[in-house]
mmCIF file of C-alpha atoms in Angstrom:
data_model
loop_
_atom_site.group_PDB
_atom_site.id
_atom_site.type_symbol
_atom_site.label_atom_id
_atom_site.label_comp_id
_atom_site.label_asym_id
_atom_site.label_seq_id
_atom_site.Cartn_x
_atom_site.Cartn_y
_atom_site.Cartn_z
ATOM 1 C CA UNK A 1 -12.849 -3.278 4.807
ATOM 2 C CA UNK A 2 -9.150 -4.078 5.875
ATOM 3 C CA UNK A 3 -8.966 -0.486 6.749
ATOM 4 C CA UNK A 4 -6.228 0.467 4.461
ATOM 5 C CA UNK A 5 -6.923 3.335 2.248
ATOM 6 C CA UNK A 6 -5.296 3.913 -1.490
ATOM 7 C CA UNK A 7 -5.859 6.918 -3.784
ATOM 8 C CA UNK A 8 -6.873 7.318 -6.050
ATOM 9 C CA UNK A 9 -8.296 4.194 -7.315
ATOM 10 C CA UNK A 10 -8.083 4.987 -11.097
ATOM 11 C CA UNK A 11 -5.414 7.073 -12.427
ATOM 12 C CA UNK A 12 -4.804 7.351 -16.523
ATOM 13 C CA UNK A 13 -1.377 9.025 -17.506
ATOM 14 C CA UNK A 14 0.613 9.074 -20.461
ATOM 15 C CA UNK A 15 4.164 7.631 -21.730
ATOM 16 C CA UNK A 16 7.001 9.805 -19.891
ATOM 17 C CA UNK A 17 4.404 11.454 -17.097
ATOM 18 C CA UNK A 18 5.079 11.082 -13.399
ATOM 19 C CA UNK A 19 2.553 9.770 -10.764
ATOM 20 C CA UNK A 20 1.970 9.428 -7.481
ATOM 21 C CA UNK A 21 0.299 6.801 -5.212
ATOM 22 C CA UNK A 22 -0.682 7.105 -2.149
ATOM 23 C CA UNK A 23 -1.831 4.633 0.742
ATOM 24 C CA UNK A 24 -2.949 5.039 4.292
ATOM 25 C CA UNK A 25 -1.937 1.982 6.386
ATOM 26 C CA UNK A 26 -4.263 0.326 9.451
ATOM 27 C CA UNK A 27 -4.365 2.419 12.488
ATOM 28 C CA UNK A 28 -1.614 1.292 14.721
ATOM 29 C CA UNK A 29 0.428 -0.211 11.672
ATOM 30 C CA UNK A 30 4.039 1.133 11.573
ATOM 31 C CA UNK A 31 5.405 -1.467 8.294
ATOM 32 C CA UNK A 32 3.751 -0.656 4.745
ATOM 33 C CA UNK A 33 4.582 -2.982 1.758
ATOM 34 C CA UNK A 34 4.046 -2.006 -2.035
ATOM 35 C CA UNK A 35 3.156 -4.880 -4.262
ATOM 36 C CA UNK A 36 2.504 -4.181 -8.007
ATOM 37 C CA UNK A 37 0.094 -6.850 -10.068
ATOM 38 C CA UNK A 38 -0.294 -7.493 -13.757
ATOM 39 C CA UNK A 39 -1.038 -9.802 -16.435
ATOM 40 C CA UNK A 40 2.562 -11.275 -16.917
ATOM 41 C CA UNK A 41 4.157 -10.724 -13.933
ATOM 42 C CA UNK A 42 1.332 -11.742 -11.243
ATOM 43 C CA UNK A 43 1.739 -10.316 -7.799
ATOM 44 C CA UNK A 44 5.059 -8.933 -7.159
ATOM 45 C CA UNK A 45 6.557 -7.318 -4.165
ATOM 46 C CA UNK A 46 8.062 -3.897 -4.478
ATOM 47 C CA UNK A 47 9.295 -2.320 -1.571
ATOM 48 C CA UNK A 48 8.466 -2.313 2.320
ATOM 49 C CA UNK A 49 8.622 0.504 4.765
ATOM 50 C CA UNK A 50 8.756 0.303 8.481
ATOM 51 C CA UNK A 51 8.475 3.552 11.026
ATOM 52 C CA UNK A 52 9.497 5.304 8.194
ATOM 53 C CA UNK A 53 12.588 3.773 7.315
ATOM 54 C CA UNK A 54 13.142 1.147 4.139
ATOM 55 C CA UNK A 55 13.189 -2.131 5.232
ATOM 56 C CA UNK A 56 13.090 -4.393 2.572
ATOM 57 C CA UNK A 57 13.017 -3.765 -1.301
ATOM 58 C CA UNK A 58 11.745 -6.407 -3.976
ATOM 59 C CA UNK A 59 11.707 -5.940 -8.196
ATOM 60 C CA UNK A 60 11.347 -1.890 -7.752
ATOM 61 C CA UNK A 61 12.281 -0.441 -11.068
ATOM 62 C CA UNK A 62 15.277 2.684 -10.381
ATOM 63 C CA UNK A 63 11.978 4.848 -11.976
ATOM 64 C CA UNK A 64 9.921 4.075 -9.075
ATOM 65 C CA UNK A 65 10.409 5.769 -5.671
ATOM 66 C CA UNK A 66 8.125 5.505 -2.664
ATOM 67 C CA UNK A 67 8.715 7.250 0.798
ATOM 68 C CA UNK A 68 6.996 6.790 4.420
ATOM 69 C CA UNK A 69 5.922 10.166 6.216
ATOM 70 C CA UNK A 70 5.788 10.553 9.812
ATOM 71 C CA UNK A 71 2.120 9.970 10.275
ATOM 72 C CA UNK A 72 3.016 6.647 8.630
ATOM 73 C CA UNK A 73 1.082 7.067 5.616
ATOM 74 C CA UNK A 74 3.431 6.357 2.230
ATOM 75 C CA UNK A 75 3.435 7.156 -1.189
ATOM 76 C CA UNK A 76 4.771 5.219 -4.474
ATOM 77 C CA UNK A 77 6.238 7.715 -6.928
ATOM 78 C CA UNK A 78 6.514 5.921 -10.583
ATOM 79 C CA UNK A 79 8.302 8.338 -13.465
ATOM 80 C CA UNK A 80 9.203 8.205 -17.030
ATOM 81 C CA UNK A 81 6.162 5.935 -17.036
ATOM 82 C CA UNK A 82 6.247 2.912 -19.601
ATOM 83 C CA UNK A 83 3.167 1.281 -21.324
ATOM 84 C CA UNK A 84 4.408 -2.020 -18.920
ATOM 85 C CA UNK A 85 3.944 -0.187 -15.761
ATOM 86 C CA UNK A 86 0.290 -0.785 -16.526
ATOM 87 C CA UNK A 87 -1.143 -2.533 -13.289
ATOM 88 C CA UNK A 88 -2.564 -2.885 -10.119
ATOM 89 C CA UNK A 89 -0.840 -1.114 -7.496
ATOM 90 C CA UNK A 90 -1.555 -2.625 -3.978
ATOM 91 C CA UNK A 91 -0.088 -1.328 -0.398
ATOM 92 C CA UNK A 92 -0.243 -3.666 2.627
ATOM 93 C CA UNK A 93 0.146 -3.074 6.500
ATOM 94 C CA UNK A 94 1.059 -4.908 9.275
ATOM 95 C CA UNK A 95 1.729 -4.400 12.953
ATOM 96 C CA UNK A 96 5.399 -5.416 12.693
ATOM 97 C CA UNK A 97 8.283 -5.694 10.537
ATOM 98 C CA UNK A 98 9.775 -9.160 10.795
ATOM 99 C CA UNK A 99 9.456 -12.694 11.568
ATOM 100 C CA UNK A 100 6.677 -13.066 13.699
ATOM 101 C CA UNK A 101 4.338 -10.761 11.977
ATOM 102 C CA UNK A 102 1.888 -13.127 9.495
ATOM 103 C CA UNK A 103 -0.925 -10.865 8.247
ATOM 104 C CA UNK A 104 -0.639 -8.267 6.277
ATOM 105 C CA UNK A 105 -3.746 -5.990 4.908
ATOM 106 C CA UNK A 106 -3.987 -5.261 1.854
ATOM 107 C CA UNK A 107 -5.786 -1.875 0.314
ATOM 108 C CA UNK A 108 -8.251 -1.830 -2.628
ATOM 109 C CA UNK A 109 -5.436 -1.316 -5.190
ATOM 110 C CA UNK A 110 -4.791 1.546 -7.696
ATOM 111 C CA UNK A 111 -5.225 0.610 -11.365
ATOM 112 C CA UNK A 112 -2.543 2.311 -13.155
ATOM 113 C CA UNK A 113 -3.254 2.856 -17.004
ATOM 114 C CA UNK A 114 -0.384 4.193 -19.045
ATOM 115 C CA UNK A 115 -1.485 5.083 -22.778
ATOM 116 C CA UNK B 1 13.626 -17.791 -1.151
ATOM 117 C CA UNK B 2 12.223 -21.304 -1.381
ATOM 118 C CA UNK B 3 9.109 -21.791 -3.939
ATOM 119 C CA UNK B 4 5.394 -23.151 -4.142
ATOM 120 C CA UNK B 5 4.022 -25.224 -6.603
ATOM 121 C CA UNK B 6 0.165 -25.500 -6.706
ATOM 122 C CA UNK B 7 -2.188 -26.410 -9.470
ATOM 123 C CA UNK B 8 -3.503 -23.506 -11.866
ATOM 124 C CA UNK B 9 -7.364 -24.265 -11.533
ATOM 125 C CA UNK B 10 -9.861 -26.531 -8.931
ATOM 126 C CA UNK B 11 -13.111 -26.650 -9.116
ATOM 127 C CA UNK B 12 -15.816 -27.524 -6.268
ATOM 128 C CA UNK B 13 -19.659 -27.891 -5.550
ATOM 129 C CA UNK B 14 -20.753 -25.363 -3.574
ATOM 130 C CA UNK B 15 -21.618 -26.735 0.395
ATOM 131 C CA UNK B 16 -18.601 -29.490 -0.169
ATOM 132 C CA UNK B 17 -15.245 -29.492 1.424
ATOM 133 C CA UNK B 18 -12.270 -28.116 -0.660
ATOM 134 C CA UNK B 19 -8.445 -29.073 -0.263
ATOM 135 C CA UNK B 20 -6.044 -26.830 -1.890
ATOM 136 C CA UNK B 21 -2.468 -28.520 -2.669
ATOM 137 C CA UNK B 22 0.542 -26.989 -2.105
ATOM 138 C CA UNK B 23 4.233 -28.331 -2.762
ATOM 139 C CA UNK B 24 6.920 -26.316 -0.822
ATOM 140 C CA UNK B 25 9.814 -28.820 -1.225
ATOM 141 C CA UNK B 26 12.771 -26.410 -0.681
ATOM 142 C CA UNK B 27 11.397 -24.913 2.280
ATOM 143 C CA UNK B 28 13.804 -24.125 5.242
ATOM 144 C CA UNK B 29 13.016 -25.205 8.701
ATOM 145 C CA UNK B 30 11.930 -21.618 9.978
ATOM 146 C CA UNK B 31 9.775 -20.708 7.272
ATOM 147 C CA UNK B 32 6.200 -20.175 8.052
ATOM 148 C CA UNK B 33 3.407 -21.523 5.866
ATOM 149 C CA UNK B 34 0.985 -18.551 4.842
ATOM 150 C CA UNK B 35 -2.388 -18.680 2.656
ATOM 151 C CA UNK B 36 -3.484 -15.701 1.389
ATOM 152 C CA UNK B 37 -6.777 -15.335 -1.074
ATOM 153 C CA UNK B 38 -7.966 -12.803 -3.564
ATOM 154 C CA UNK B 39 -11.610 -12.576 -4.536
ATOM 155 C CA UNK B 40 -12.496 -10.703 -7.897
ATOM 156 C CA UNK B 41 -11.420 -7.130 -8.149
ATOM 157 C CA UNK B 42 -10.214 -6.827 -4.363
ATOM 158 C CA UNK B 43 -6.785 -7.010 -2.685
ATOM 159 C CA UNK B 44 -5.309 -10.069 -1.389
ATOM 160 C CA UNK B 45 -6.430 -11.150 1.801
ATOM 161 C CA UNK B 46 -4.850 -13.313 4.918
ATOM 162 C CA UNK B 47 -6.573 -16.795 5.203
ATOM 163 C CA UNK B 48 -4.254 -18.796 7.376
ATOM 164 C CA UNK B 49 -0.121 -19.782 8.564
ATOM 165 C CA UNK B 50 1.316 -22.317 10.135
ATOM 166 C CA UNK B 51 4.694 -23.799 10.951
ATOM 167 C CA UNK B 52 4.717 -27.388 11.836
ATOM 168 C CA UNK B 53 1.539 -28.535 13.502
ATOM 169 C CA UNK B 54 -2.625 -28.120 12.024
ATOM 170 C CA UNK B 55 -4.102 -24.849 12.480
ATOM 171 C CA UNK B 56 -7.671 -23.547 12.174
ATOM 172 C CA UNK B 57 -9.250 -20.725 12.305
ATOM 173 C CA UNK B 58 -12.734 -19.450 11.556
ATOM 174 C CA UNK B 59 -11.690 -19.168 7.630
ATOM 175 C CA UNK B 60 -10.228 -22.178 7.108
ATOM 176 C CA UNK B 61 -7.603 -25.119 8.490
ATOM 177 C CA UNK B 62 -4.352 -25.913 7.444
ATOM 178 C CA UNK B 63 -2.678 -29.379 6.989
ATOM 179 C CA UNK B 64 0.956 -29.540 7.134
ATOM 180 C CA UNK B 65 2.695 -32.280 6.108
ATOM 181 C CA UNK B 66 5.018 -34.222 8.506
ATOM 182 C CA UNK B 67 7.974 -33.200 6.366
ATOM 183 C CA UNK B 68 6.454 -29.837 5.610
ATOM 184 C CA UNK B 69 7.545 -30.240 1.755
ATOM 185 C CA UNK B 70 3.488 -29.924 1.655
ATOM 186 C CA UNK B 71 0.342 -28.301 2.516
ATOM 187 C CA UNK B 72 -3.233 -28.530 1.972
ATOM 188 C CA UNK B 73 -5.765 -25.289 2.551
ATOM 189 C CA UNK B 74 -8.888 -26.942 3.474
ATOM 190 C CA UNK B 75 -12.442 -24.853 3.505
ATOM 191 C CA UNK B 76 -14.914 -27.280 4.987
ATOM 192 C CA UNK B 77 -17.778 -25.923 3.301
ATOM 193 C CA UNK B 78 -17.397 -23.792 0.286
ATOM 194 C CA UNK B 79 -19.889 -20.723 -0.490
ATOM 195 C CA UNK B 80 -20.168 -19.300 -3.829
ATOM 196 C CA UNK B 81 -18.391 -16.010 -1.939
ATOM 197 C CA UNK B 82 -15.235 -18.306 -1.504
ATOM 198 C CA UNK B 83 -14.657 -18.283 -5.423
ATOM 199 C CA UNK B 84 -10.740 -16.575 -5.459
ATOM 200 C CA UNK B 85 -7.203 -17.045 -6.525
ATOM 201 C CA UNK B 86 -5.417 -19.272 -3.509
ATOM 202 C CA UNK B 87 -2.040 -18.475 -3.002
ATOM 203 C CA UNK B 88 0.167 -20.448 -0.714
ATOM 204 C CA UNK B 89 3.400 -18.477 0.222
ATOM 205 C CA UNK B 90 6.806 -18.691 1.873
ATOM 206 C CA UNK B 91 8.255 -15.321 2.296
ATOM 207 C CA UNK B 92 11.128 -13.717 0.960
ATOM 208 C CA UNK B 93 14.417 -13.060 3.045
ATOM 209 C CA UNK B 94 12.659 -9.273 4.185
ATOM 210 C CA UNK B 95 9.356 -10.904 5.363
ATOM 211 C CA UNK B 96 7.577 -9.535 2.448
ATOM 212 C CA UNK B 97 5.120 -12.112 0.823
ATOM 213 C CA UNK B 98 6.255 -13.979 -2.331
ATOM 214 C CA UNK B 99 3.312 -14.664 -4.197
ATOM 215 C CA UNK B 100 3.364 -17.163 -6.874
ATOM 216 C CA UNK B 101 0.821 -18.088 -9.663
ATOM 217 C CA UNK B 102 -1.893 -19.703 -7.031
ATOM 218 C CA UNK B 103 -4.864 -21.717 -7.628
ATOM 219 C CA UNK B 104 -8.161 -20.464 -8.892
ATOM 220 C CA UNK B 105 -11.134 -22.329 -7.080
ATOM 221 C CA UNK B 106 -14.361 -22.260 -8.570
ATOM 222 C CA UNK B 107 -17.125 -22.950 -6.838
ATOM 223 C CA UNK B 108 -20.190 -23.943 -8.639
ATOM 224 C CA UNK B 109 -24.248 -24.028 -7.499
#
């Protein structure tokens, strides 16, 4: 158990809909990262927040957005869903934000199926 | 961002040592080398990291070539629980993890 929790575990929704994925980082961790894992693209970094502020952006679509709240939990919002958005979405957390932070702790993931 | 190259798959016998290679010929002087693994149906898990010197921890050892263009993750005695996809990772400029395709390790009894 990494200490990172993600809800829900599974989500099935239709094309065009909007969903919210939630992540609670390990106690004391200030950074939250979101990753997407699909069969064709592998594991890809989407976005990082550090103590409530956006820190880095990866291959995140404009239809996707995220935020980190004062209690440090984070939400990933996916809108206008397409079939290709079906994937496993992982949240990870770490203590720091930068060069000297090497360990990220991953949650169990949310499996999103778009029909 | 520098890239890594790993074999798609490797096979090992249980209780035998496993050497998982990784090439990172475009690594920069300040890039740390990280290894993560992903067990079936789980999120990735940190294994080890290093910069220049060889590193050991309770899970594995990391051997880094003198020119830093390659590294090897060493599992000293593979168990069935070690069957996973192993990722050799350099980081993106924002310090997020830049996962490649990884090496799928099969451990046979």
